[in-house]
PDB file of C-alpha atoms in Angstrom:
ATOM      1  CA  LYS A   1       8.090   2.349   3.759  1.00 90.00           C
ATOM      2  CA  LEU A   2       6.305  -0.146   1.571  1.00 93.00           C
ATOM      3  CA  LEU A   3       4.956   0.763  -1.869  1.00 94.00           C
ATOM      4  CA  VAL A   4       2.619  -1.723  -3.528  1.00 93.00           C
ATOM      5  CA  GLY A   5       1.323  -1.307  -7.074  1.00 92.00           C
ATOM      6  CA  ALA A   6      -1.524  -2.922  -8.982  1.00 92.00           C
ATOM      7  CA  GLY A   7      -2.106  -2.538 -12.689  1.00 92.00           C
ATOM      8  CA  VAL A   8      -0.173  -3.165 -15.873  1.00 93.00           C
ATOM      9  CA  PRO A   9       2.952  -5.070 -14.738  1.00 93.00           C
ATOM     10  CA  ALA A  10       5.397  -2.994 -16.806  1.00 94.00           C
ATOM     11  CA  ASP A  11       3.951   0.290 -15.535  1.00 93.00           C
ATOM     12  CA  CYS A  12       3.990  -0.900 -11.916  1.00 92.00           C
ATOM     13  CA  ALA A  13       7.569  -2.130 -12.128  1.00 94.00           C
ATOM     14  CA  ASN A  14       8.888   0.954 -13.935  1.00 94.00           C
ATOM     15  CA  PHE A  15       7.060   3.486 -11.785  1.00 94.00           C
ATOM     16  CA  ASN A  16       7.880   1.767  -8.480  1.00 94.00           C
ATOM     17  CA  GLU A  17      11.560   1.550  -9.422  1.00 95.00           C
ATOM     18  CA  TYR A  18      11.544   5.205 -10.514  1.00 95.00           C
ATOM     19  CA  ILE A  19      10.004   6.251  -7.186  1.00 96.00           C
ATOM     20  CA  GLN A  20      12.405   4.099  -5.184  1.00 95.00           C
ATOM     21  CA  ARG A  21      15.437   5.627  -6.895  1.00 96.00           C
ATOM     22  CA  ASN A  22      14.158   9.202  -6.613  1.00 96.00           C
ATOM     23  CA  LEU A  23      13.346   8.866  -2.908  1.00 95.00           C
ATOM     24  CA  LEU A  24      16.877   7.554  -2.360  1.00 96.00           C
ATOM     25  CA  LEU A  25      18.287  10.438  -4.428  1.00 96.00           C
ATOM     26  CA  TYR A  26      16.295  12.926  -2.328  1.00 95.00           C
ATOM     27  CA  GLU A  27      17.695  11.362   0.844  1.00 95.00           C
ATOM     28  CA  LEU A  28      21.276  11.527  -0.440  1.00 96.00           C
ATOM     29  CA  ASN A  29      20.969  15.118  -1.701  1.00 96.00           C
ATOM     30  CA  ASN A  30      19.256  16.505   1.392  1.00 95.00           C
ATOM     31  CA  ASP A  31      20.574  14.186   4.110  1.00 94.00           C
ATOM     32  CA  LEU A  32      16.945  13.781   5.150  1.00 92.00           C
ATOM     33  CA  LYS A  33      14.461  10.931   4.794  1.00 91.00           C
ATOM     34  CA  LEU A  34      10.963  11.918   3.739  1.00 93.00           C
ATOM     35  CA  ARG A  35       8.189  11.005   6.146  1.00 95.00           C
ATOM     36  CA  THR A  36       5.420   8.824   4.791  1.00 95.00           C
ATOM     37  CA  HIS A  37       3.160  11.839   4.200  1.00 96.00           C
ATOM     38  CA  GLY A  38       5.906  13.622   2.241  1.00 95.00           C
ATOM     39  CA  ALA A  39       6.688  10.507   0.207  1.00 96.00           C
ATOM     40  CA  ALA A  40       2.991  10.078  -0.612  1.00 97.00           C
ATOM     41  CA  ASN A  41       2.758  13.657  -1.856  1.00 96.00           C
ATOM     42  CA  PHE A  42       5.953  13.259  -3.898  1.00 96.00           C
ATOM     43  CA  ILE A  43       4.557  10.101  -5.525  1.00 96.00           C
ATOM     44  CA  ARG A  44       1.238  11.833  -6.207  1.00 96.00           C
ATOM     45  CA  GLY A  45       3.093  14.691  -7.885  1.00 95.00           C
ATOM     46  CA  GLU A  46       5.023  12.273 -10.090  1.00 94.00           C
ATOM     47  CA  LEU A  47       1.809  10.473 -11.055  1.00 95.00           C
ATOM     48  CA  ALA A  48       0.174  13.816 -11.891  1.00 94.00           C
ATOM     49  CA  THR A  49       3.131  14.853 -14.053  1.00 94.00           C
ATOM     50  CA  ALA A  50       3.119  11.511 -15.858  1.00 93.00           C
ATOM     51  CA  LEU A  51      -0.646  11.774 -16.363  1.00 91.00           C
ATOM     52  CA  ARG A  52      -0.095  14.668 -18.764  1.00 90.00           C
ATOM     53  CA  LYS A  53       2.769  13.021 -20.669  1.00 90.00           C
ATOM     54  CA  GLY A  54       2.447   9.254 -20.649  1.00 87.00           C
ATOM     55  CA  PRO A  55       0.312   7.959 -17.784  1.00 90.00           C
ATOM     56  CA  TYR A  56       1.220   4.954 -15.679  1.00 92.00           C
ATOM     57  CA  GLN A  57      -1.700   2.544 -15.334  1.00 92.00           C
ATOM     58  CA  SER A  58      -0.773   1.865 -11.730  1.00 93.00           C
ATOM     59  CA  ASN A  59      -2.819   2.063  -8.524  1.00 94.00           C
ATOM     60  CA  LEU A  60      -0.681   2.320  -5.399  1.00 96.00           C
ATOM     61  CA  LEU A  61      -0.737   1.726  -1.661  1.00 96.00           C
ATOM     62  CA  LEU A  62       2.011   3.333   0.432  1.00 97.00           C
ATOM     63  CA  ALA A  63       2.479   2.242   4.041  1.00 96.00           C
ATOM     64  CA  GLY A  64       5.008   3.618   6.490  1.00 95.00           C
ATOM     65  CA  TRP A  65       5.793   4.329  10.103  1.00 94.00           C
ATOM     66  CA  ASP A  66       7.096   7.663  11.392  1.00 92.00           C
ATOM     67  CA  GLU A  67       7.885   8.807  14.918  1.00 91.00           C
ATOM     68  CA  GLN A  68       5.587  11.837  14.632  1.00 90.00           C
ATOM     69  CA  GLU A  69       2.600  10.176  12.922  1.00 89.00           C
ATOM     70  CA  GLY A  70       2.941   6.500  13.780  1.00 91.00           C
ATOM     71  CA  ILE A  71       1.652   4.125  11.137  1.00 93.00           C
ATOM     72  CA  SER A  72      -0.041   5.546   8.047  1.00 95.00           C
ATOM     73  CA  LEU A  73      -1.433   4.201   4.794  1.00 96.00           C
ATOM     74  CA  TYR A  74      -2.039   6.178   1.599  1.00 97.00           C
ATOM     75  CA  GLN A  75      -3.954   5.078  -1.468  1.00 96.00           C
ATOM     76  CA  MET A  76      -3.316   6.546  -4.925  1.00 96.00           C
ATOM     77  CA  ASP A  77      -4.935   5.723  -8.225  1.00 92.00           C
ATOM     78  CA  TYR A  78      -3.633   6.137 -11.750  1.00 91.00           C
ATOM     79  CA  MET A  79      -5.353   9.547 -11.987  1.00 94.00           C
ATOM     80  CA  ALA A  80      -3.084  10.812  -9.168  1.00 93.00           C
ATOM     81  CA  SER A  81      -5.737  11.136  -6.497  1.00 95.00           C
ATOM     82  CA  LEU A  82      -4.308  10.676  -3.004  1.00 96.00           C
ATOM     83  CA  SER A  83      -6.125   9.791   0.185  1.00 96.00           C
ATOM     84  CA  LYS A  84      -5.061   8.660   3.623  1.00 97.00           C
ATOM     85  CA  VAL A  85      -6.936   5.479   4.489  1.00 96.00           C
ATOM     86  CA  ASN A  86      -7.181   3.004   7.354  1.00 95.00           C
ATOM     87  CA  PHE A  87      -7.152  -0.015   5.027  1.00 95.00           C
ATOM     88  CA  GLY A  88      -6.948  -0.603   1.310  1.00 93.00           C
ATOM     89  CA  ALA A  89      -7.132  -3.172  -1.459  1.00 92.00           C
ATOM     90  CA  HIS A  90      -6.827  -3.156  -5.239  1.00 90.00           C
ATOM     91  CA  GLY A  91      -8.002  -5.354  -8.058  1.00 86.00           C
ATOM     92  CA  TYR A  92     -10.881  -7.793  -8.250  1.00 88.00           C
ATOM     93  CA  ALA A  93     -10.237  -9.085  -4.731  1.00 88.00           C
ATOM     94  CA  ALA A  94     -11.085  -5.643  -3.341  1.00 91.00           C
ATOM     95  CA  ASN A  95     -14.730  -6.285  -4.267  1.00 92.00           C
ATOM     96  CA  PHE A  96     -14.800  -9.071  -1.697  1.00 92.00           C
ATOM     97  CA  ILE A  97     -12.446  -8.026   1.080  1.00 94.00           C
ATOM     98  CA  LEU A  98     -13.245  -4.339   1.534  1.00 95.00           C
ATOM     99  CA  SER A  99     -16.535  -5.359   3.161  1.00 95.00           C
ATOM    100  CA  VAL A 100     -14.591  -7.487   5.663  1.00 96.00           C
ATOM    101  CA  PHE A 101     -12.309  -4.540   6.428  1.00 96.00           C
ATOM    102  CA  ASP A 102     -15.330  -2.243   6.827  1.00 95.00           C
ATOM    103  CA  ARG A 103     -16.918  -4.630   9.295  1.00 95.00           C
ATOM    104  CA  ASP A 104     -13.881  -5.810  11.289  1.00 96.00           C
ATOM    105  CA  TRP A 105     -11.324  -2.983  11.269  1.00 95.00           C
ATOM    106  CA  LYS A 106     -11.187  -0.750  14.323  1.00 94.00           C
ATOM    107  CA  ALA A 107      -8.666   1.773  15.574  1.00 91.00           C
ATOM    108  CA  GLY A 108      -5.906   0.377  17.765  1.00 90.00           C
ATOM    109  CA  LEU A 109      -5.737  -3.174  16.419  1.00 92.00           C
ATOM    110  CA  ASN A 110      -2.651  -5.052  17.558  1.00 93.00           C
ATOM    111  CA  LEU A 111      -0.761  -7.405  15.235  1.00 93.00           C
ATOM    112  CA  GLU A 112      -2.698 -10.536  16.191  1.00 95.00           C
ATOM    113  CA  GLU A 113      -6.066  -8.814  15.783  1.00 96.00           C
ATOM    114  CA  GLY A 114      -4.949  -7.434  12.419  1.00 94.00           C
ATOM    115  CA  LEU A 115      -3.841 -10.876  11.273  1.00 95.00           C
ATOM    116  CA  GLU A 116      -7.227 -12.245  12.314  1.00 96.00           C
ATOM    117  CA  VAL A 117      -8.923  -9.670  10.049  1.00 96.00           C
ATOM    118  CA  VAL A 118      -6.572 -10.741   7.232  1.00 95.00           C
ATOM    119  CA  ARG A 119      -7.479 -14.403   7.881  1.00 95.00           C
ATOM    120  CA  ARG A 120     -11.155 -13.465   7.503  1.00 96.00           C
ATOM    121  CA  CYS A 121     -10.314 -11.740   4.214  1.00 95.00           C
ATOM    122  CA  ILE A 122      -8.502 -14.844   2.991  1.00 94.00           C
ATOM    123  CA  HIS A 123     -11.468 -16.986   4.008  1.00 94.00           C
ATOM    124  CA  GLU A 124     -13.779 -14.661   2.056  1.00 93.00           C
ATOM    125  CA  LEU A 125     -11.550 -14.958  -1.026  1.00 92.00           C
ATOM    126  CA  LYS A 126     -11.385 -18.742  -0.784  1.00 91.00           C
ATOM    127  CA  THR A 127     -15.173 -18.844  -0.496  1.00 91.00           C
ATOM    128  CA  ARG A 128     -16.200 -16.341  -3.178  1.00 90.00           C
ATOM    129  CA  PHE A 129     -13.309 -15.659  -5.563  1.00 88.00           C
ATOM    130  CA  LEU A 130     -12.897 -17.700  -8.739  1.00 85.00           C
ATOM    131  CA  ILE A 131      -9.115 -18.004  -8.582  1.00 83.00           C
ATOM    132  CA  SER A 132      -7.673 -20.419  -6.042  1.00 83.00           C
ATOM    133  CA  GLN A 133      -4.558 -19.092  -4.374  1.00 84.00           C
ATOM    134  CA  PRO A 134      -3.112 -21.503  -1.804  1.00 86.00           C
ATOM    135  CA  VAL A 135      -0.486 -19.214  -0.242  1.00 88.00           C
ATOM    136  CA  PHE A 136      -0.765 -15.577   0.817  1.00 90.00           C
ATOM    137  CA  THR A 137       2.186 -13.352   1.656  1.00 91.00           C
ATOM    138  CA  ILE A 138       1.518 -10.670   4.272  1.00 93.00           C
ATOM    139  CA  LYS A 139       3.736  -7.596   4.633  1.00 93.00           C
ATOM    140  CA  VAL A 140       3.794  -5.988   8.080  1.00 94.00           C
ATOM    141  CA  VAL A 141       4.944  -2.373   8.459  1.00 94.00           C
ATOM    142  CA  ASP A 142       5.576  -1.062  11.977  1.00 91.00           C
ATOM    143  CA  GLN A 143       8.200   0.712  14.074  1.00 91.00           C
ATOM    144  CA  SER A 144      10.522  -2.295  13.655  1.00 91.00           C
ATOM    145  CA  GLY A 145      10.505  -1.915   9.870  1.00 91.00           C
ATOM    146  CA  THR A 146       8.970  -4.103   7.187  1.00 93.00           C
ATOM    147  CA  ARG A 147       8.748  -7.865   7.475  1.00 94.00           C
ATOM    148  CA  THR A 148       7.049 -10.722   5.632  1.00 94.00           C
ATOM    149  CA  LEU A 149       4.667 -13.310   7.059  1.00 91.00           C
ATOM    150  CA  GLN A 150       3.181 -16.374   5.384  1.00 83.00           C
ATOM    151  CA  LEU A 151      -0.469 -17.309   6.008  1.00 78.00           C
TER     152      LEU A 151
END
């Protein structure tokens, strides 16, 4: 599973570490790994609990692969709303690249087709976004696990 956070850096780091440790604790106590759907609901519950005490200003994307469900992606915001999505983005860049995902994403994309959509997103950012970022790191989640690609 891959959990990505956007927001206040301290909140993202603290909450992501808290979730990582608690998912590991759950696995050790129950001798069972949570599926992506279960992990997403656990994280949503923790965000909802924190919302009433001291909220984390952190928006999250959770990606994972399970034998029963295949690949899945969940988006959560700091208000603890949870939704299963086909693609997601956070921050200012989302204003530019979500339109590319809307236009170019289709069910059943293979890795090369998915990377082509990401290349179009990067092109859109280089064309329209104020901040120049020369290197992009891509995380791929599939049945082989999680790996990093450079584009």
